[in-house]
PDB file of N, CA and C in Angstrom:
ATOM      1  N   UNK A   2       0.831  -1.178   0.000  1.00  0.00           N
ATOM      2  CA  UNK A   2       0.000   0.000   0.000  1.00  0.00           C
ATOM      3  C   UNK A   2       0.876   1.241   0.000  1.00  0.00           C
ATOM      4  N   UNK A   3       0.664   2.596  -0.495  1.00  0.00           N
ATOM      5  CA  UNK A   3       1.148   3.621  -0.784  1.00  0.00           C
ATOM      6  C   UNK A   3       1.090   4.131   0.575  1.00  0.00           C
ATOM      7  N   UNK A   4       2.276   5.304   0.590  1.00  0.00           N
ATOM      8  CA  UNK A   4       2.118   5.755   2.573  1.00  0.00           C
ATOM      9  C   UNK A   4       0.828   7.057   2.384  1.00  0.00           C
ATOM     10  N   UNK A   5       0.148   7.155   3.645  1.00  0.00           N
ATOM     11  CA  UNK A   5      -0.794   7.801   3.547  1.00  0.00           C
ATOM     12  C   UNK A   5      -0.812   8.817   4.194  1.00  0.00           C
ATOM     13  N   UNK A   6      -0.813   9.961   3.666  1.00  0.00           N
ATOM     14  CA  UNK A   6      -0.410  11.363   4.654  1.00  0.00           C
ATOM     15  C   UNK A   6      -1.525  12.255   4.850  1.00  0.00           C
ATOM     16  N   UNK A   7      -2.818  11.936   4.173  1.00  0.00           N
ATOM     17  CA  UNK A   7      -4.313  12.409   4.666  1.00  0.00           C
ATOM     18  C   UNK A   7      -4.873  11.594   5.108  1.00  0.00           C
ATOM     19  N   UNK A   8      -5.992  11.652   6.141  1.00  0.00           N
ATOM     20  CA  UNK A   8      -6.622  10.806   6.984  1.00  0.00           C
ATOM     21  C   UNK A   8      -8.135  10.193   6.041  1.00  0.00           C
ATOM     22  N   UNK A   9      -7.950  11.584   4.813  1.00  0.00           N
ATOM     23  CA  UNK A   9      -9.264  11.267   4.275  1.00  0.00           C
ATOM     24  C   UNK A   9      -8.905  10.810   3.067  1.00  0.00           C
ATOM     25  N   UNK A  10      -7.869  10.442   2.758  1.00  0.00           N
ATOM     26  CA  UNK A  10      -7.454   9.717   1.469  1.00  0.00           C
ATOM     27  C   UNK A  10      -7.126   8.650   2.333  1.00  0.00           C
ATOM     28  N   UNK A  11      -6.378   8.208   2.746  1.00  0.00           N
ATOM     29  CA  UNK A  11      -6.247   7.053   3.922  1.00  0.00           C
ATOM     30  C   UNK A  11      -7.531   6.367   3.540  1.00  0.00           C
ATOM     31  N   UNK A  12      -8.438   6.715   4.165  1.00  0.00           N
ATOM     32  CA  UNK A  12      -9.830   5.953   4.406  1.00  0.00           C
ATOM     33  C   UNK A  12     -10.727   5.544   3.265  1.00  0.00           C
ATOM     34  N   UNK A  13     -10.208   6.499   2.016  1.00  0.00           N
ATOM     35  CA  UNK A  13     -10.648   5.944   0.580  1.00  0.00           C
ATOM     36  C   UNK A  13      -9.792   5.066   0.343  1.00  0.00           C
ATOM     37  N   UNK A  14      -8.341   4.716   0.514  1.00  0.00           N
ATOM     38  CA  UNK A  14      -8.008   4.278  -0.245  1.00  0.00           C
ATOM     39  C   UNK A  14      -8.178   2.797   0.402  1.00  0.00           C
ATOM     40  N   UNK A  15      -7.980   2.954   1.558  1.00  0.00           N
ATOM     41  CA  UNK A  15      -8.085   1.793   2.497  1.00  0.00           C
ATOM     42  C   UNK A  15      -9.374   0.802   2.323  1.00  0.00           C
ATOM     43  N   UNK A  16     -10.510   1.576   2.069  1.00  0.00           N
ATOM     44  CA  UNK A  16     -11.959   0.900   1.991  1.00  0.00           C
ATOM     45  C   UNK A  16     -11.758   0.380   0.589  1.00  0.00           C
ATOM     46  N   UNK A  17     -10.819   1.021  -0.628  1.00  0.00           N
ATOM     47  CA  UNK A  17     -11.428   0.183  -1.541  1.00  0.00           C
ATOM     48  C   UNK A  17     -10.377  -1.145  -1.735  1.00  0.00           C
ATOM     49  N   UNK A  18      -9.184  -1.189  -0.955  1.00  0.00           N
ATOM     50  CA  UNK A  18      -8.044  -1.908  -0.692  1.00  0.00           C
ATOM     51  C   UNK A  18      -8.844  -3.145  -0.263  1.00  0.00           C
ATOM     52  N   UNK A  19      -9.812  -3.052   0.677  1.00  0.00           N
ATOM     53  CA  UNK A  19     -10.557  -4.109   1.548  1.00  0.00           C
ATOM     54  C   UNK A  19     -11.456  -4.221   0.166  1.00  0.00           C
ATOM     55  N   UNK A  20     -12.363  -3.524  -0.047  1.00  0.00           N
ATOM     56  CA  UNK A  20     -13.254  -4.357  -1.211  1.00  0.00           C
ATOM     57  C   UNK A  20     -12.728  -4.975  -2.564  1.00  0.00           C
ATOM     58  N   UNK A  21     -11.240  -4.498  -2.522  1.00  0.00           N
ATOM     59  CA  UNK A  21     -10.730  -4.955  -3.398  1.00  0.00           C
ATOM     60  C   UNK A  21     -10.484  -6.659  -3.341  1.00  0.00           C
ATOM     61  N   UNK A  22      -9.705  -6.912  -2.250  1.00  0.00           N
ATOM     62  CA  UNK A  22      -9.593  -8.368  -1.518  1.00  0.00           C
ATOM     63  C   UNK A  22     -10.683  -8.897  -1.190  1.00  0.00           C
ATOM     64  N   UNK A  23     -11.607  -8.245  -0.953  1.00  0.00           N
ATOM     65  CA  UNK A  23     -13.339  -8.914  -0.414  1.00  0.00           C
ATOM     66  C   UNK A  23     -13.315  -9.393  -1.783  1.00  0.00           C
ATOM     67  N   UNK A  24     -13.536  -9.067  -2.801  1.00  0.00           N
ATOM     68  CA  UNK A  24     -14.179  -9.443  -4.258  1.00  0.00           C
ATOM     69  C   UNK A  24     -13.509 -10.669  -4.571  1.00  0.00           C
ATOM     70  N   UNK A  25     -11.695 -10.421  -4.372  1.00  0.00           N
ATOM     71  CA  UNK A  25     -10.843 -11.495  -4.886  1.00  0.00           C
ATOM     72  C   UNK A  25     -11.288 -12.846  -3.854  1.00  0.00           C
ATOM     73  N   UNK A  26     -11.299 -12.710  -3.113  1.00  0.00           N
ATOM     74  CA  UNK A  26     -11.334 -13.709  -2.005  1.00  0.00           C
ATOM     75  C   UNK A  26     -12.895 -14.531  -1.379  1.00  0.00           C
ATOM     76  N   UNK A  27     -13.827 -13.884  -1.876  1.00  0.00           N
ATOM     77  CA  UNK A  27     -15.114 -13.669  -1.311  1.00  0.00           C
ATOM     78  C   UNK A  27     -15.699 -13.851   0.581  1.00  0.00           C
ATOM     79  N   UNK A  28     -14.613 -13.591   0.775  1.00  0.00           N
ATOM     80  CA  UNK A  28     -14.758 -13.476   2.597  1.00  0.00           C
ATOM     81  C   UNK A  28     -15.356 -12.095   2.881  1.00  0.00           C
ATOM     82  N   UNK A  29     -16.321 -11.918   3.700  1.00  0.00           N
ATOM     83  CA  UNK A  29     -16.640 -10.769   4.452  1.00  0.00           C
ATOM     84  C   UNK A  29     -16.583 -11.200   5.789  1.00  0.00           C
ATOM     85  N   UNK A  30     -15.886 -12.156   6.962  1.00  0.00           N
ATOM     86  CA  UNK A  30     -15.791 -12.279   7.848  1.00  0.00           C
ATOM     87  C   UNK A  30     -15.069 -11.023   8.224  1.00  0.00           C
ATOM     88  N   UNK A  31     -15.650 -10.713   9.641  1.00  0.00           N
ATOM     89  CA  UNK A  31     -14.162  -9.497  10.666  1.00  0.00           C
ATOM     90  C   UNK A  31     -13.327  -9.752  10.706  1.00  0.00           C
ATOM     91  N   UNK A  32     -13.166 -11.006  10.842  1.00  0.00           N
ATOM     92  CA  UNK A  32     -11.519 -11.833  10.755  1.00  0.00           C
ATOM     93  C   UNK A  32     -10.934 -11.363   9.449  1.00  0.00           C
ATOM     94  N   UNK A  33     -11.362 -12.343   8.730  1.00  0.00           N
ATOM     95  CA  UNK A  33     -10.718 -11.522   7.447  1.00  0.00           C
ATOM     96  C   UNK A  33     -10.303 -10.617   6.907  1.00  0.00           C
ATOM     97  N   UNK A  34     -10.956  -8.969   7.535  1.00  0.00           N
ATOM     98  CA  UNK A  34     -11.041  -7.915   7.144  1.00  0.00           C
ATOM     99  C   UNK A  34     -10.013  -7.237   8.096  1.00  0.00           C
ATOM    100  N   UNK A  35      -9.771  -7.439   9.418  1.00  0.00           N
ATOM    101  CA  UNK A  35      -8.749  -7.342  10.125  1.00  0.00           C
ATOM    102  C   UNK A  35      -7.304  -8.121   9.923  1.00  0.00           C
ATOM    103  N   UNK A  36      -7.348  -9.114   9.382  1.00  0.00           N
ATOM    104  CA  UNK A  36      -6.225  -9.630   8.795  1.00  0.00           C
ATOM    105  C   UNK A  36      -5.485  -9.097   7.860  1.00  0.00           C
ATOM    106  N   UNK A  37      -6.475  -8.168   6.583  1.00  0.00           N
ATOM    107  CA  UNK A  37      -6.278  -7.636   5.224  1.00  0.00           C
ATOM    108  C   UNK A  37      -5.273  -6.342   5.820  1.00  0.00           C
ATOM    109  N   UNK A  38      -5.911  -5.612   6.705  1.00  0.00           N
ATOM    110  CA  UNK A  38      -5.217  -4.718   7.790  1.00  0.00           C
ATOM    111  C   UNK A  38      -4.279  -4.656   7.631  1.00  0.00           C
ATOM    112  N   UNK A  39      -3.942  -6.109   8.522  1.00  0.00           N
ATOM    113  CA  UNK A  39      -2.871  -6.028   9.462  1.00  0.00           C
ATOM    114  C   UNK A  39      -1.692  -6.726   8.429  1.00  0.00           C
ATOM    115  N   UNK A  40      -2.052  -7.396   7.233  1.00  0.00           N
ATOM    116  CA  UNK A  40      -1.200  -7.292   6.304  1.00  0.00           C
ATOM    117  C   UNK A  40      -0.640  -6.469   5.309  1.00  0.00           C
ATOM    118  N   UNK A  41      -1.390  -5.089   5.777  1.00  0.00           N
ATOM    119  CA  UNK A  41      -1.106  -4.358   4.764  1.00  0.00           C
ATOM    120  C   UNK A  41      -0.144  -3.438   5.472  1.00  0.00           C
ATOM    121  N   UNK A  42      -0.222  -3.144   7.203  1.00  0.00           N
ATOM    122  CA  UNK A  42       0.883  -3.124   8.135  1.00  0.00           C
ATOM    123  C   UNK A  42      -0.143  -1.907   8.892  1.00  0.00           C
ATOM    124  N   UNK A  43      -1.573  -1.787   8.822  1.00  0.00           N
ATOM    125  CA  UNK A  43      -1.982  -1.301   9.796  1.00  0.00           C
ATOM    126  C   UNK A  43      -3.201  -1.901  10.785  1.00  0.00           C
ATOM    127  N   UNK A  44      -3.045  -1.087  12.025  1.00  0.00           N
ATOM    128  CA  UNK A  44      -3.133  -1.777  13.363  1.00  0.00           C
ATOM    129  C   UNK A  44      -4.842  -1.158  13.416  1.00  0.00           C
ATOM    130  N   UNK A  45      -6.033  -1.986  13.461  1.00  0.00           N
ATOM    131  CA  UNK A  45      -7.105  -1.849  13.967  1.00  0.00           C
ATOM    132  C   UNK A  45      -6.802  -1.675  15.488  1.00  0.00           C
ATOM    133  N   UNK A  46      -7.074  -0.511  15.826  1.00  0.00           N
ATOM    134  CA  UNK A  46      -7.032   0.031  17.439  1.00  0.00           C
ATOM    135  C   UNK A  46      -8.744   0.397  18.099  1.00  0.00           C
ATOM    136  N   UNK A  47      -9.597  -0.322  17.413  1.00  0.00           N
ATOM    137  CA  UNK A  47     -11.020  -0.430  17.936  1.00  0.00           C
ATOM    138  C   UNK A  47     -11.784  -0.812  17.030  1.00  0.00           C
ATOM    139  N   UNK A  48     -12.518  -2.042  18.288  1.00  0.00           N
ATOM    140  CA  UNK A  48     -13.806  -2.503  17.175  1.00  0.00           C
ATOM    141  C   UNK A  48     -15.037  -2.183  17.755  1.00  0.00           C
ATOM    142  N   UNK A  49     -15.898  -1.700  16.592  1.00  0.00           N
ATOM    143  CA  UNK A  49     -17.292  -1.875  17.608  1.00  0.00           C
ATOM    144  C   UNK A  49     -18.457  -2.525  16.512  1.00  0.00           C
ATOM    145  N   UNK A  50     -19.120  -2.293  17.290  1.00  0.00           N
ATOM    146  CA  UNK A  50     -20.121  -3.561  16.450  1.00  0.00           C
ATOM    147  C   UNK A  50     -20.588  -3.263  15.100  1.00  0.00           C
ATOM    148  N   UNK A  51     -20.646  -1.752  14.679  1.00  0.00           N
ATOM    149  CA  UNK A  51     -20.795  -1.284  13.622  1.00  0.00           C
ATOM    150  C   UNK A  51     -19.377  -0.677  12.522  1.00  0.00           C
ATOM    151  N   UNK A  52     -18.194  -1.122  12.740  1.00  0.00           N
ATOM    152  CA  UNK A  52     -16.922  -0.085  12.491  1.00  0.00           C
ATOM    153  C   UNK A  52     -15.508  -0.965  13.180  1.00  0.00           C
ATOM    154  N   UNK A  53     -15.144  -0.460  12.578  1.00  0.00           N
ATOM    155  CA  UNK A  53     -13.745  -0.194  12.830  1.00  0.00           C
ATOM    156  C   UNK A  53     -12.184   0.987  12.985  1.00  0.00           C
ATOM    157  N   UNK A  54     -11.628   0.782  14.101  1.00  0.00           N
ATOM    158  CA  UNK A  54     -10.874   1.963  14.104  1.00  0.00           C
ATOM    159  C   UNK A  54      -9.476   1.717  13.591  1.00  0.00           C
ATOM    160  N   UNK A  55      -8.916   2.725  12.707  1.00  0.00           N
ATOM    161  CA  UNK A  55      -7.588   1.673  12.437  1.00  0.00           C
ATOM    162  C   UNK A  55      -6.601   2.782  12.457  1.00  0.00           C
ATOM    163  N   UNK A  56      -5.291   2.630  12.992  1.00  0.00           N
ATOM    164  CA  UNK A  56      -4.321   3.651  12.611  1.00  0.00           C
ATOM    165  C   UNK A  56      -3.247   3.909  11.790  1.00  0.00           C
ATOM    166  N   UNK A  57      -3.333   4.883  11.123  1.00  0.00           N
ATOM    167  CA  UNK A  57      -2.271   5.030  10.139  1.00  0.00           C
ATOM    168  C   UNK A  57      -0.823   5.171  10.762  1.00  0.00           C
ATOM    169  N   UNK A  58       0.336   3.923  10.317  1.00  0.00           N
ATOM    170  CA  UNK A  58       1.639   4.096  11.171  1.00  0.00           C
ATOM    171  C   UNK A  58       2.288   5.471  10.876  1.00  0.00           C
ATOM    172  N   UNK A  59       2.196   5.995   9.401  1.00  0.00           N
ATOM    173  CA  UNK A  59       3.158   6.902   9.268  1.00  0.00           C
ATOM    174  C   UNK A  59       3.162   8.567  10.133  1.00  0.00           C
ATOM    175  N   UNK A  60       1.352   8.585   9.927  1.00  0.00           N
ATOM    176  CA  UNK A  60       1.032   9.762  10.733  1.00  0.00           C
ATOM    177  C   UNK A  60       0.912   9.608  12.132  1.00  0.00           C
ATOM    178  N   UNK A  61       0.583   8.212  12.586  1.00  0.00           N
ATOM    179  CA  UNK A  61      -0.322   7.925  14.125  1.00  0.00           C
ATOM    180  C   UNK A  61      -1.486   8.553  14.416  1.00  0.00           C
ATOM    181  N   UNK A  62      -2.511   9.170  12.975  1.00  0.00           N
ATOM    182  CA  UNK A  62      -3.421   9.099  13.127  1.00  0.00           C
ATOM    183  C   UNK A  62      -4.572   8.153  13.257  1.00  0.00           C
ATOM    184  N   UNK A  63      -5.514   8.092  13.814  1.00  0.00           N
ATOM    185  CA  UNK A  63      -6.752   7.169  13.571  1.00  0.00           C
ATOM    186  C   UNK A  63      -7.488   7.403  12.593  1.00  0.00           C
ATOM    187  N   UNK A  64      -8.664   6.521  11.917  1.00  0.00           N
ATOM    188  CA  UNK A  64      -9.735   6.905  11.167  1.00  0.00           C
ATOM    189  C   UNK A  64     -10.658   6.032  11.593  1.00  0.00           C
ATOM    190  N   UNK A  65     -11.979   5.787  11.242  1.00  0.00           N
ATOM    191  CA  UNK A  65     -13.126   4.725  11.671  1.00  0.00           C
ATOM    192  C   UNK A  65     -13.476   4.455   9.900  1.00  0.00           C
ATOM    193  N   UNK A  66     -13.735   2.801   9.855  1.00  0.00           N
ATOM    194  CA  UNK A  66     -13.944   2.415   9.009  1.00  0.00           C
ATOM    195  C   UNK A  66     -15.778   2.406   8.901  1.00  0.00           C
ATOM    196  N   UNK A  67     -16.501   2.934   8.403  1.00  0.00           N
ATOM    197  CA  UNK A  67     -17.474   2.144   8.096  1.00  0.00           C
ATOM    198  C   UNK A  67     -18.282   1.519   7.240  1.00  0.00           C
ATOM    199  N   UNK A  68     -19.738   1.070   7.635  1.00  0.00           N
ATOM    200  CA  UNK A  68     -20.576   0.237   6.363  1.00  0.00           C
ATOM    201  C   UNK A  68     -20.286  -0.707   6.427  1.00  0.00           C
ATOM    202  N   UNK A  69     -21.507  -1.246   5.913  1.00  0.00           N
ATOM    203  CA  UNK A  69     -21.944  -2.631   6.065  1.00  0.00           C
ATOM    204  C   UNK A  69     -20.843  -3.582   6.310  1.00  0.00           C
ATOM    205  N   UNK A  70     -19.651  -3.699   4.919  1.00  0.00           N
ATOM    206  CA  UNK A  70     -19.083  -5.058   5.287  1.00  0.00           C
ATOM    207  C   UNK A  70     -18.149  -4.880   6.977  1.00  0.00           C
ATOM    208  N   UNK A  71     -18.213  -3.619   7.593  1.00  0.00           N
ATOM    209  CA  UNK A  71     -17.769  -3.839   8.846  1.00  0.00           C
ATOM    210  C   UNK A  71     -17.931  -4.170  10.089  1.00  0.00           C
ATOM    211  N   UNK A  72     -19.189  -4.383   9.995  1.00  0.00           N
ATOM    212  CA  UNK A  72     -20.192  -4.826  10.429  1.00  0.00           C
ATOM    213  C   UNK A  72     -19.621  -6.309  11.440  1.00  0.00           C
ATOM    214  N   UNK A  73     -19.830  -6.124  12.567  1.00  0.00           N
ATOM    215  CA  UNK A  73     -20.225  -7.468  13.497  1.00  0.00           C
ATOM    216  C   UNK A  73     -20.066  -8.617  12.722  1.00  0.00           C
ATOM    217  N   UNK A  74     -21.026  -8.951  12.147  1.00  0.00           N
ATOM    218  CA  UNK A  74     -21.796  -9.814  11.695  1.00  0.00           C
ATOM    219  C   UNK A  74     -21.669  -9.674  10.299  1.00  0.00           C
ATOM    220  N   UNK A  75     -21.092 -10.950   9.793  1.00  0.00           N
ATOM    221  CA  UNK A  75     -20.910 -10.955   8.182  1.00  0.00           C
ATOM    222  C   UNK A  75     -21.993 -10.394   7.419  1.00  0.00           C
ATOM    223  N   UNK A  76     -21.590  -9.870   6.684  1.00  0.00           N
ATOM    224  CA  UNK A  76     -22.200  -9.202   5.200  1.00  0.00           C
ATOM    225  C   UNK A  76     -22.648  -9.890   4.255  1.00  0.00           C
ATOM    226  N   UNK A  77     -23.952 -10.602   3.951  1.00  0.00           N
ATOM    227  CA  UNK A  77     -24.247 -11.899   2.621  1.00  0.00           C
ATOM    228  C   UNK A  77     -25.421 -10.561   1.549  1.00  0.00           C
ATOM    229  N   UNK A  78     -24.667 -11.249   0.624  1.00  0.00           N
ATOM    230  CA  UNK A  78     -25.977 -10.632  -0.667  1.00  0.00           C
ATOM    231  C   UNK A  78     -26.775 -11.622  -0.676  1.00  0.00           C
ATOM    232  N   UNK A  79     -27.649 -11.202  -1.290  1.00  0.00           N
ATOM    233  CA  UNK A  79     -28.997 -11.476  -1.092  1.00  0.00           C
ATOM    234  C   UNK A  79     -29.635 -11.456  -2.805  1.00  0.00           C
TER     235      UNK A  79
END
């Protein structure tokens, strides 16, 4: 992943990084989506049942992830 020096480009680029791997992979587990993270070398520093908090290493800022696939509870189409 490219280093991220806005919090609000961060969070675009990050969400489509995850739907990018969601598509390849077809997992929407939390697990999964925290793994994608933490392989990409950043640290989810809060979960809540709707979101996720994750921090950017270079700045040590935070951002909150949200929508659906972050969700608790897996994400199925329908």
């Amino acid at each position: 992943m490219k280093p991220m020096t806005d919090w609000r480009e961060g969070r675009g680029y990050v969400h489509t990084y995850v739907c990018e791997q969601i598509a390849a992979v077809g997992r929407t587990d939390r697990a999964f989506i925290t793994e994608i993270l933490a392989k990409a070398g950043l640290e989810v520093v809060r979960q809540a049942a709707d979101s996720l908090t994750v921090l950017i290493p270079e700045t040590g800022k935070n951002f909150t992830l949200r929508g659906a696939i972050y969700n608790q509870r897996p994400h199925h189409d329908r």
